[in-house]
Amino acid sequence: MFLGLCESGLDGGAKPAQGVRRCETDPSVESQRNPIGAAGGPARRRPRLPGGASVILATGGRVRIDRRIFWSSVLLVAAICVPVMIAPERGQQALDGVLAVLTGKFGWLYLWFAAAVAGFLAWLAFSRYGRVKFGGRDDKPEFSTHSWLAMIFTSGIGGGIIYWGVIEWSYYYVEPPMGLQPRSTEAADWAATYPLFHWGFTAWGLFCLPALALAYAYHVRKQRTLRLSDACRGVIGDRADGWLGRVIDVLFIFGLIGAAGTSLGLEVPLVSEGIAAMTPLEKGTPLDIGIVVVWTALFGVSVFLGMQKGLKRLADVNVWLALGLGVFILVLGPTVFLVDTFTQSFGILLQNFVEMSFYTDPVGGSGFEETWTIFYWGWWIAYAPFVGLFTAKISKGRTIRGMIGAMCLAGSAGCWLAFMLLGNTSLYFELNEVVPVADIVQAQGDTAGIIATLSHLPFGAFAVVAFLLLMVVFLATTLDSSAYTMAAVASKDLPQDVEPARWHRVFWAIVLAGVSVVLMYTGGLEALQTLSIITAFPLIFVLVLVAVSLGKWLRADFGSTEATPPLVAERTEPGPADPEPEPVVATS
């Protein structure tokens, strides 16, 4: 069916070219043989282009689908998911063994890589390269700073920050690091601190690295595709267009399906339990399927509408909902405890950041770093190419320093607010014996602990409804940006101001929903999640190529006194009254 769509040239409900209907000519394509919708007659067939691509109508120009990446990704997902569905327990055991080897034998590599990325970004931000602008001298940001930050944050975090924001501390409280006594005062202090570390500077730095390289390749070097392999082009050269580049891009799509699909599958039970607690509806398969259908419709419509009308608006709504819930908790919750605990946790983080970054506990052998820190770094690495691709697409007119600040500082601050409000409220209930959150999580699971915490807030029913609504919108924003990004990667050519075909974006939205539903009910969801973390290991070496490529490009373009394109002073908001920026020439 989808092959038929590829050949039909439908895009967002547009009819096939007929009569005198014309299609804009893309200057990048040679004089097309058998042009579409040529004057004087209908388009009889879609022209074939080198590389096995098809031309598809899209708003603002033509988008060529790379059928090798498209079908290779679909077949790989099917080849992996079907065995996992048939024998989920055996598949999970095998994957757990591989993951144990990677985290146990190569955990140090994850830690050193994450620290190296953080150091590289700090150097970029404070060097003269920090003022390099993504685009030409006159390019202005496409989105306001508020919408830009909202889209970056919601695409990279999604419902995960809402889910773990409430109960992550409970795991550290029961099984603390540093050899501390479980459920002690010191364990509580570190339990409130470690979430800030796992969702802070280092995590967002892993997101930021591919975003910088891809934005530079796309907006400065005018690369006409937007793929992870393009960010490696400075090292692998034209091999980015060959089999090596295809392997990188297919693995990226598979990893994203695993990460985003499992996010949907993990959070459906939480929404289902919340609805069952608030309405006469019973928790079960019919309710879960109904939730997935509504969720898919929401992010499917958003991704169909595109960047400006869909993703941007959904991200803005998301942020306002989060702010509303945050103010509600801050005002009606244990305000002083929330602020005091966050203040102390922030201080502990600053004092112990280096130790936490390299903590392996080889003598104590607690396994804390393998279970949490290394696993988290693998999760961020698995998501990093997706966040980088999406951020690069929406960052024309921004600067290297501005992007690093937006992701590493503003992104971290957004996560910390969630843990300050949600996590510290839950911790307060535990310490003051209002709700035994840690025991509930251990005995009944995460979902029960989250609902119990929210229910004991003032106006608990309202808090639960607001929380569930926020989770739905949060995850929908992440999933529609995921579908948009996968469609961009599987497009042969994506010029500036052109979006992937609508049917293509909706297709990947349906794939995400389908994979999560099937695996959720066959018991293979955890296996796919584990597999997506395993794919992060080879991505470490890909991201090394990304960093080297970016460094080579910057030295090549700005290594002499004649910098082309010019370095431009950082701008925050576009405005009609703003004067034209003066170029700042780099000096050797």
XYZ file of C-alpha atoms in Angstrom:
588
model
C 0.000 0.000 0.000
C 2.776 2.406 0.969
C 4.662 1.694 -2.241
C 1.545 2.740 -4.069
C 1.548 5.989 -2.127
C 5.165 6.565 -3.107
C 4.262 6.227 -6.740
C 1.039 8.229 -6.584
C 2.644 11.492 -5.579
C -0.073 12.329 -3.053
C 0.888 14.796 -0.379
C -1.446 15.903 2.345
C -4.568 15.131 0.383
C -3.396 16.938 -2.749
C -4.701 15.401 -5.936
C -2.360 14.065 -8.615
C -1.272 16.717 -11.054
C -3.796 17.056 -13.843
C -4.543 19.387 -16.721
C -2.741 22.655 -16.417
C -1.754 22.061 -12.754
C 1.958 22.802 -12.406
C 4.550 21.758 -9.913
C 7.306 24.117 -8.851
C 10.647 23.304 -10.352
C 13.410 22.473 -7.936
C 16.607 24.061 -9.257
C 18.634 21.225 -7.735
C 17.087 18.702 -10.082
C 18.388 18.533 -13.592
C 15.987 19.224 -16.435
C 13.549 16.498 -15.583
C 12.728 13.980 -18.163
C 8.988 13.735 -18.547
C 8.191 16.737 -16.250
C 5.250 16.550 -13.872
C 2.217 18.535 -14.845
C 3.856 20.046 -17.897
C 1.749 22.609 -19.672
C -0.574 21.121 -22.203
C -1.175 17.742 -20.606
C -1.395 15.673 -17.455
C 1.547 14.079 -15.736
C 1.503 10.467 -16.918
C 4.075 8.944 -14.593
C 6.444 10.005 -11.852
C 10.009 10.466 -13.064
C 12.792 8.299 -11.716
C 15.926 9.926 -10.400
C 19.376 8.497 -9.626
C 19.643 6.544 -6.397
C 16.279 4.838 -6.604
C 14.339 7.924 -5.502
C 10.858 9.096 -6.396
C 9.778 12.730 -6.682
C 6.829 13.567 -4.455
C 4.824 16.751 -4.336
C 5.341 18.771 -1.170
C 4.650 22.282 -0.028
C 7.337 24.607 -1.287
C 8.997 22.219 -3.743
C 9.669 18.577 -4.535
C 10.839 16.022 -2.017
C 12.563 12.886 -3.244
C 12.016 9.741 -1.222
C 15.105 7.599 -0.756
C 13.547 4.186 -1.164
C 16.679 2.357 0.004
C 16.597 4.060 3.407
C 12.792 3.921 3.582
C 12.362 0.217 2.881
C 15.544 -0.846 4.668
C 14.257 0.850 7.811
C 10.822 -0.731 7.516
C 12.290 -4.212 6.935
C 14.764 -3.851 9.800
C 11.995 -2.868 12.199
C 9.924 -5.858 11.068
C 12.892 -8.236 11.265
C 13.651 -7.197 14.835
C 10.121 -6.791 16.169
C 8.616 -10.036 14.851
C 11.032 -12.372 16.719
C 10.667 -10.244 19.843
C 6.886 -10.575 19.588
C 7.045 -14.334 19.045
C 9.441 -15.106 21.903
C 9.672 -12.012 24.118
C 11.187 -13.770 27.135
C 14.025 -15.417 25.217
C 14.611 -12.227 23.275
C 14.761 -10.204 26.476
C 17.244 -12.623 28.041
C 19.541 -12.414 25.039
C 19.374 -8.639 24.902
C 19.926 -8.323 28.651
C 23.099 -10.362 28.253
C 24.394 -8.037 25.523
C 23.469 -4.951 27.525
C 25.201 -6.354 30.627
C 28.407 -6.831 28.639
C 28.278 -3.303 27.215
C 27.532 -1.578 30.513
C 29.770 -3.860 32.595
C 32.814 -4.036 30.321
C 32.535 -0.728 28.477
C 30.736 1.471 30.986
C 33.861 3.576 31.334
C 33.605 4.429 27.627
C 30.131 5.933 28.079
C 31.386 8.042 30.988
C 34.500 9.306 29.219
C 32.590 10.035 26.016
C 29.899 12.036 27.828
C 32.564 14.044 29.686
C 34.483 14.685 26.440
C 31.331 15.972 24.728
C 30.686 18.352 27.630
C 34.254 19.668 27.395
C 34.043 20.082 23.613
C 30.811 22.088 23.865
C 32.232 24.313 26.601
C 35.224 25.061 24.373
C 32.968 25.858 21.407
C 30.708 28.132 23.437
C 33.574 30.270 24.762
C 35.681 30.280 21.602
C 35.288 32.659 18.674
C 33.348 29.917 16.906
C 30.508 30.487 19.350
C 29.358 33.458 17.272
C 29.047 31.508 14.038
C 25.551 31.920 12.679
C 23.532 29.100 11.134
C 22.741 30.727 7.803
C 23.666 33.794 5.825
C 24.219 37.314 7.072
C 20.579 38.326 6.583
C 18.945 35.115 7.794
C 16.585 35.672 10.721
C 15.268 32.996 13.104
C 12.164 31.289 11.759
C 10.593 30.944 15.213
C 10.408 33.179 18.244
C 12.805 32.271 21.025
C 9.914 31.030 23.172
C 8.594 28.685 20.474
C 12.102 27.576 19.524
C 12.937 26.613 23.103
C 9.548 24.935 23.535
C 10.023 22.810 20.408
C 13.542 21.760 21.419
C 12.515 20.875 24.959
C 9.337 18.975 24.134
C 10.934 17.044 21.271
C 13.860 15.921 23.393
C 12.119 15.175 26.682
C 8.485 14.298 26.040
C 6.444 12.566 28.706
C 9.551 11.014 30.241
C 10.279 14.033 32.423
C 6.692 13.998 33.718
C 6.771 10.257 34.342
C 10.161 10.031 36.079
C 9.909 13.464 37.622
C 7.540 12.110 40.268
C 9.188 8.856 41.321
C 12.802 8.575 40.130
C 14.106 9.714 43.509
C 12.436 6.686 45.173
C 14.826 4.243 43.473
C 17.866 6.169 44.678
C 16.351 6.457 48.166
C 15.889 2.700 48.473
C 19.183 1.741 46.753
C 21.443 4.790 47.155
C 24.898 5.386 45.637
C 28.166 6.077 47.456
C 27.624 3.178 49.877
C 24.982 5.129 51.824
C 22.438 3.572 54.173
C 19.092 3.007 52.394
C 16.284 5.379 53.441
C 18.689 7.514 55.493
C 18.911 11.297 55.532
C 21.999 11.174 53.318
C 20.209 8.831 50.921
C 17.335 11.330 50.679
C 19.763 14.168 49.902
C 21.414 12.218 47.083
C 18.054 10.908 45.865
C 16.972 14.495 45.240
C 20.303 15.330 43.571
C 20.924 12.486 41.130
C 17.898 13.272 38.918
C 19.375 16.747 38.363
C 22.591 15.078 37.217
C 20.975 12.494 34.938
C 18.730 15.107 33.279
C 21.185 18.003 33.331
C 24.163 19.472 31.485
C 25.713 16.195 30.335
C 22.474 14.734 28.981
C 21.643 17.856 26.991
C 25.235 18.067 25.806
C 24.806 14.662 24.142
C 21.720 16.082 22.411
C 23.516 19.270 21.401
C 26.540 17.783 19.624
C 24.739 16.358 16.555
C 22.423 19.385 16.494
C 25.377 21.723 16.006
C 27.003 19.665 13.259
C 23.764 19.108 11.361
C 22.694 22.750 11.633
C 26.101 23.819 10.327
C 25.971 21.388 7.412
C 22.379 22.278 6.521
C 22.274 26.045 7.009
C 25.900 27.131 6.474
C 27.262 24.577 4.028
C 23.840 24.277 2.356
C 23.718 20.493 2.382
C 20.443 19.553 0.665
C 19.713 16.522 2.816
C 19.196 16.322 6.570
C 20.594 13.043 7.871
C 22.944 11.869 10.559
C 25.365 10.721 7.867
C 25.606 14.344 6.656
C 27.082 15.350 10.007
C 29.893 12.808 9.391
C 30.630 14.074 5.892
C 33.640 16.075 7.035
C 35.405 12.780 7.851
C 33.861 10.130 5.596
C 33.387 12.435 2.591
C 31.303 11.093 -0.282
C 30.916 7.768 1.516
C 28.057 9.519 3.309
C 26.130 9.030 0.056
C 27.057 5.340 -0.168
C 26.443 2.219 1.846
C 28.180 3.579 4.956
C 25.889 6.582 5.091
C 22.842 4.377 4.509
C 23.811 2.101 7.396
C 24.197 5.089 9.723
C 20.805 6.502 8.737
C 18.935 3.196 8.910
C 20.352 2.466 12.365
C 19.294 5.953 13.425
C 15.698 5.398 12.300
C 15.546 2.021 14.026
C 16.950 3.423 17.262
C 14.419 6.237 17.210
C 11.516 3.848 16.647
C 12.703 1.803 19.601
C 13.133 4.815 21.880
C 9.958 6.690 20.925
C 7.831 3.557 20.542
C 8.729 2.315 23.995
C 7.980 5.761 25.446
C 4.452 5.503 24.102
C 4.079 1.944 25.326
C 5.354 2.750 28.824
C 3.153 5.782 29.351
C -0.139 4.371 28.062
C -0.660 2.293 31.263
C -0.174 5.417 33.383
C -2.794 7.370 31.475
C -5.079 4.331 31.509
C -4.820 3.936 35.273
C -5.443 7.635 35.820
C -8.557 7.599 33.659
C -9.811 4.451 35.380
C -9.344 6.119 38.764
C -11.293 9.224 37.711
C -14.103 7.690 35.634
C -16.350 4.601 35.614
C -14.194 3.132 32.849
C -12.307 -0.033 33.739
C -8.597 -0.431 33.136
C -7.885 -2.986 30.446
C -7.129 -3.603 26.806
C -10.110 -1.662 25.337
C -9.209 1.462 27.315
C -5.514 1.162 26.424
C -6.289 0.796 22.728
C -8.639 3.766 22.879
C -5.908 5.882 24.464
C -3.398 4.870 21.787
C -5.894 5.705 19.029
C -6.562 9.158 20.472
C -2.848 9.730 21.030
C -1.999 8.671 17.479
C -4.730 10.912 16.066
C -3.394 13.872 18.057
C 0.228 13.648 16.989
C -0.744 12.368 13.538
C -2.802 15.495 12.858
C -0.031 17.675 14.251
C 2.673 16.119 12.082
C 0.304 16.277 9.070
C -0.125 20.033 9.515
C 3.628 20.541 9.506
C 6.120 22.605 11.462
C 4.413 25.977 11.726
C 0.769 24.949 12.084
C 1.220 21.684 13.954
C 4.438 21.092 15.882
C 5.014 24.712 16.889
C 1.496 25.196 18.247
C 1.480 21.878 20.075
C 4.829 22.693 21.695
C 3.565 26.119 22.797
C 0.438 24.583 24.335
C 2.634 22.025 26.038
C 4.807 24.616 27.742
C 1.856 26.683 28.949
C 0.182 23.596 30.415
C 3.413 22.664 32.191
C 3.782 26.172 33.612
C 0.190 26.110 34.820
C 0.624 22.783 36.619
C 3.960 23.922 38.024
C 2.498 27.117 39.507
C -0.381 25.098 40.983
C 2.022 22.724 42.776
C 4.373 25.500 43.878
C 1.560 27.567 45.420
C -0.552 24.796 46.970
C 2.179 22.257 47.695
C 4.954 22.270 50.341
C 6.531 25.392 48.853
C 9.370 25.964 51.319
C 10.432 22.312 51.247
C 10.447 22.303 47.446
C 12.670 25.371 47.162
C 14.978 24.424 50.038
C 15.496 20.889 48.775
C 16.230 22.054 45.247
C 18.691 24.657 46.539
C 20.573 22.044 48.533
C 20.468 19.519 45.665
C 21.872 22.086 43.256
C 24.738 22.772 45.642
C 25.482 19.058 46.052
C 25.478 18.700 42.271
C 27.967 21.529 41.757
C 30.268 20.246 44.491
C 30.258 16.640 43.280
C 29.722 16.960 39.519
C 33.137 15.550 38.559
C 32.860 12.649 40.992
C 29.353 11.786 39.760
C 30.519 11.986 36.147
C 33.242 9.357 36.692
C 31.715 7.274 39.498
C 32.097 3.527 38.753
C 32.299 2.007 42.271
C 34.790 -0.773 41.332
C 35.487 -1.619 44.990
C 31.996 -1.481 46.425
C 30.494 -3.157 43.384
C 27.027 -1.707 43.955
C 26.268 -1.575 40.234
C 24.578 1.793 40.688
C 26.400 3.447 37.803
C 25.560 0.564 35.436
C 21.914 0.521 36.425
C 21.425 4.279 36.203
C 24.160 6.599 34.927
C 25.518 4.441 32.103
C 22.018 3.338 31.153
C 20.906 6.978 31.043
C 23.879 8.043 28.910
C 23.019 5.223 26.507
C 19.422 6.418 26.398
C 20.445 10.018 25.660
C 22.865 8.847 22.973
C 20.109 6.768 21.346
C 17.850 9.843 21.253
C 20.617 12.352 20.390
C 20.587 12.036 16.573
C 16.819 12.546 16.494
C 16.918 15.625 18.721
C 19.881 16.908 16.725
C 18.129 16.509 13.382
C 14.950 18.168 14.587
C 16.793 21.011 16.307
C 18.968 21.621 13.242
C 15.897 21.962 11.041
C 14.348 24.701 13.206
C 17.529 26.642 14.061
C 18.234 28.778 11.007
C 19.399 32.222 12.106
C 20.650 31.029 15.504
C 24.287 30.805 16.595
C 26.495 28.036 17.960
C 26.672 29.752 21.350
C 22.928 30.354 21.333
C 22.150 26.708 20.603
C 24.504 25.437 23.307
C 22.927 27.809 25.804
C 19.403 26.886 24.774
C 19.958 23.154 25.041
C 22.478 22.756 27.867
C 21.252 25.588 30.109
C 17.584 26.154 29.298
C 16.961 22.449 28.694
C 18.551 21.490 32.002
C 16.603 24.216 33.819
C 13.321 22.898 32.441
C 14.092 19.384 33.672
C 15.224 20.656 37.061
C 11.967 22.551 37.529
C 10.063 19.327 36.951
C 12.087 17.477 39.569
C 11.882 20.386 41.999
C 8.091 20.501 41.802
C 7.066 16.896 41.168
C 9.908 14.903 42.687
C 10.369 16.975 45.811
C 6.618 16.965 46.466
C 6.653 13.180 46.299
C 9.742 13.076 48.536
C 7.999 15.363 51.044
C 5.046 12.980 51.227
C 7.447 10.084 51.874
C 9.505 11.784 54.577
C 6.449 13.166 56.392
C 4.561 9.853 56.195
C 1.742 11.323 54.106
C 2.114 8.724 51.338
C 4.565 5.767 51.434
C 5.626 6.465 47.874
C 8.775 4.320 47.907
C 6.886 1.287 49.220
C 4.090 1.751 46.687
C 6.594 1.948 43.815
C 8.411 -1.167 45.037
C 5.225 -3.191 45.580
C 2.783 -1.909 42.954
C 4.931 -0.217 40.323
C 5.693 3.254 39.040
C 2.177 4.064 37.873
C 0.621 3.447 41.268
C 3.249 5.618 42.973
C 2.641 8.501 40.573
C -1.150 8.432 40.954
C -0.887 8.157 44.754
C 1.347 11.236 44.887
C -0.901 13.363 42.686
C -4.067 12.272 44.483
C -2.777 13.620 47.802
C -2.160 17.118 46.474
C -4.804 19.770 47.244
C -7.616 19.331 44.707
C -6.123 15.928 43.941
C -8.654 15.050 41.251
C -7.812 18.232 39.363
C -4.086 17.549 39.744
C -4.454 14.047 38.280
C -6.469 15.328 35.293
C -4.011 18.155 34.610
C -1.066 15.782 34.930
C -2.543 13.243 32.511
C -3.433 15.953 30.004
C 0.090 17.321 30.191
C 1.564 13.865 29.665
C -0.614 13.276 26.610
C 0.408 16.571 25.014
C 4.065 16.172 26.028
C 4.436 12.757 24.452
C 2.389 13.732 21.398
C 4.859 16.568 20.775
C 7.802 14.186 21.004
C 6.207 11.584 18.764
C 5.148 13.990 16.029
C 8.640 15.508 15.924
C 9.993 11.922 15.788
C 7.773 11.108 12.802
C 8.748 14.372 11.122
C 12.452 13.625 11.619
C 12.243 10.053 10.291
C 10.465 11.341 7.194
C 13.230 13.915 6.713
C 15.953 11.261 6.987
C 14.223 8.997 4.467
C 13.875 11.862 1.972
C 16.409 11.949 -0.833
C 16.514 15.718 -1.063
C 15.215 18.303 1.423
C 15.985 21.886 0.329
C 15.614 24.855 2.638
C 12.009 25.735 3.577
C 10.695 22.420 2.227
C 9.081 19.819 4.445
C 8.812 16.046 3.906
C 5.674 14.821 2.170
C 2.647 14.694 4.450
C 1.786 11.066 3.794
C 5.408 10.227 4.607
C 5.224 11.999 7.976
C 1.912 10.360 8.850
C 3.261 6.944 7.827
C 6.017 7.071 10.447
C 3.520 8.288 13.057
C 1.441 5.170 12.376
C 4.552 2.959 12.529
C 5.444 4.347 15.956
C 1.949 3.682 17.265
C 1.754 0.223 15.700
C 5.099 -0.946 17.065
C 4.289 0.223 20.589
C 0.801 -1.341 20.632
C 1.909 -4.715 19.296
C 4.891 -4.999 21.611
C 2.903 -3.745 24.580
C 0.505 -6.670 24.303
C 3.032 -9.337 23.376
C 5.437 -8.556 26.202
C 8.231 -7.387 23.918
C 8.271 -3.718 24.888
C 11.124 -4.044 27.375
C 13.164 -6.000 24.833
C 12.806 -3.249 22.239
C 13.740 -0.636 24.812
C 16.846 -2.607 25.721
C 17.720 -3.004 22.047
C 17.464 0.744 21.478
C 20.011 1.264 24.269
C 22.314 -1.324 22.711
C 22.249 0.621 19.430
C 23.678 3.573 21.358
C 27.050 1.816 21.591
C 27.962 2.101 17.886
C 26.443 5.588 17.893
C 29.252 6.656 20.238
C 31.714 6.182 17.387
C 29.357 7.881 14.922
C 29.124 10.905 17.213
C 32.915 11.007 17.428
C 32.906 11.369 13.635
C 30.278 14.106 14.018
C 32.482 16.081 16.439
C 35.571 15.699 14.237
C 33.598 16.758 11.152
C 32.316 19.903 12.838
C 35.805 20.814 13.993
C 37.231 20.336 10.479
C 34.494 22.471 8.926
C 34.987 25.300 11.400
C 38.755 25.318 10.897
C 38.335 25.192 7.124
C 35.817 28.058 7.048
C 37.256 30.266 9.791
C 40.880 29.250 10.038
C 42.127 32.316 8.153
C 41.483 36.031 8.476
C 39.166 35.843 5.478
C 36.223 34.139 7.112
C 33.501 32.998 4.773
C 30.673 33.031 5.696
C 31.232 35.827 8.235
C 30.879 35.339 11.927
C 27.818 37.239 13.061
C 26.999 38.602 16.489
C 24.474 36.546 18.394
C 20.832 37.581 18.064
C 17.999 36.523 20.302
C 14.792 37.748 18.683
C 14.093 38.765 15.095
C 12.503 42.161 14.691
C 11.739 44.519 11.817
C 13.425 47.422 13.619
C 16.636 45.548 14.307
C 19.630 46.926 12.376
C 21.482 44.671 10.002
C 24.227 42.836 11.932
C 27.792 43.743 11.191
C 30.058 40.831 10.311
C 32.722 39.961 12.848
C 35.820 38.625 11.168
C 37.637 35.824 12.960
C 41.281 36.293 13.684
C 43.743 33.471 13.745
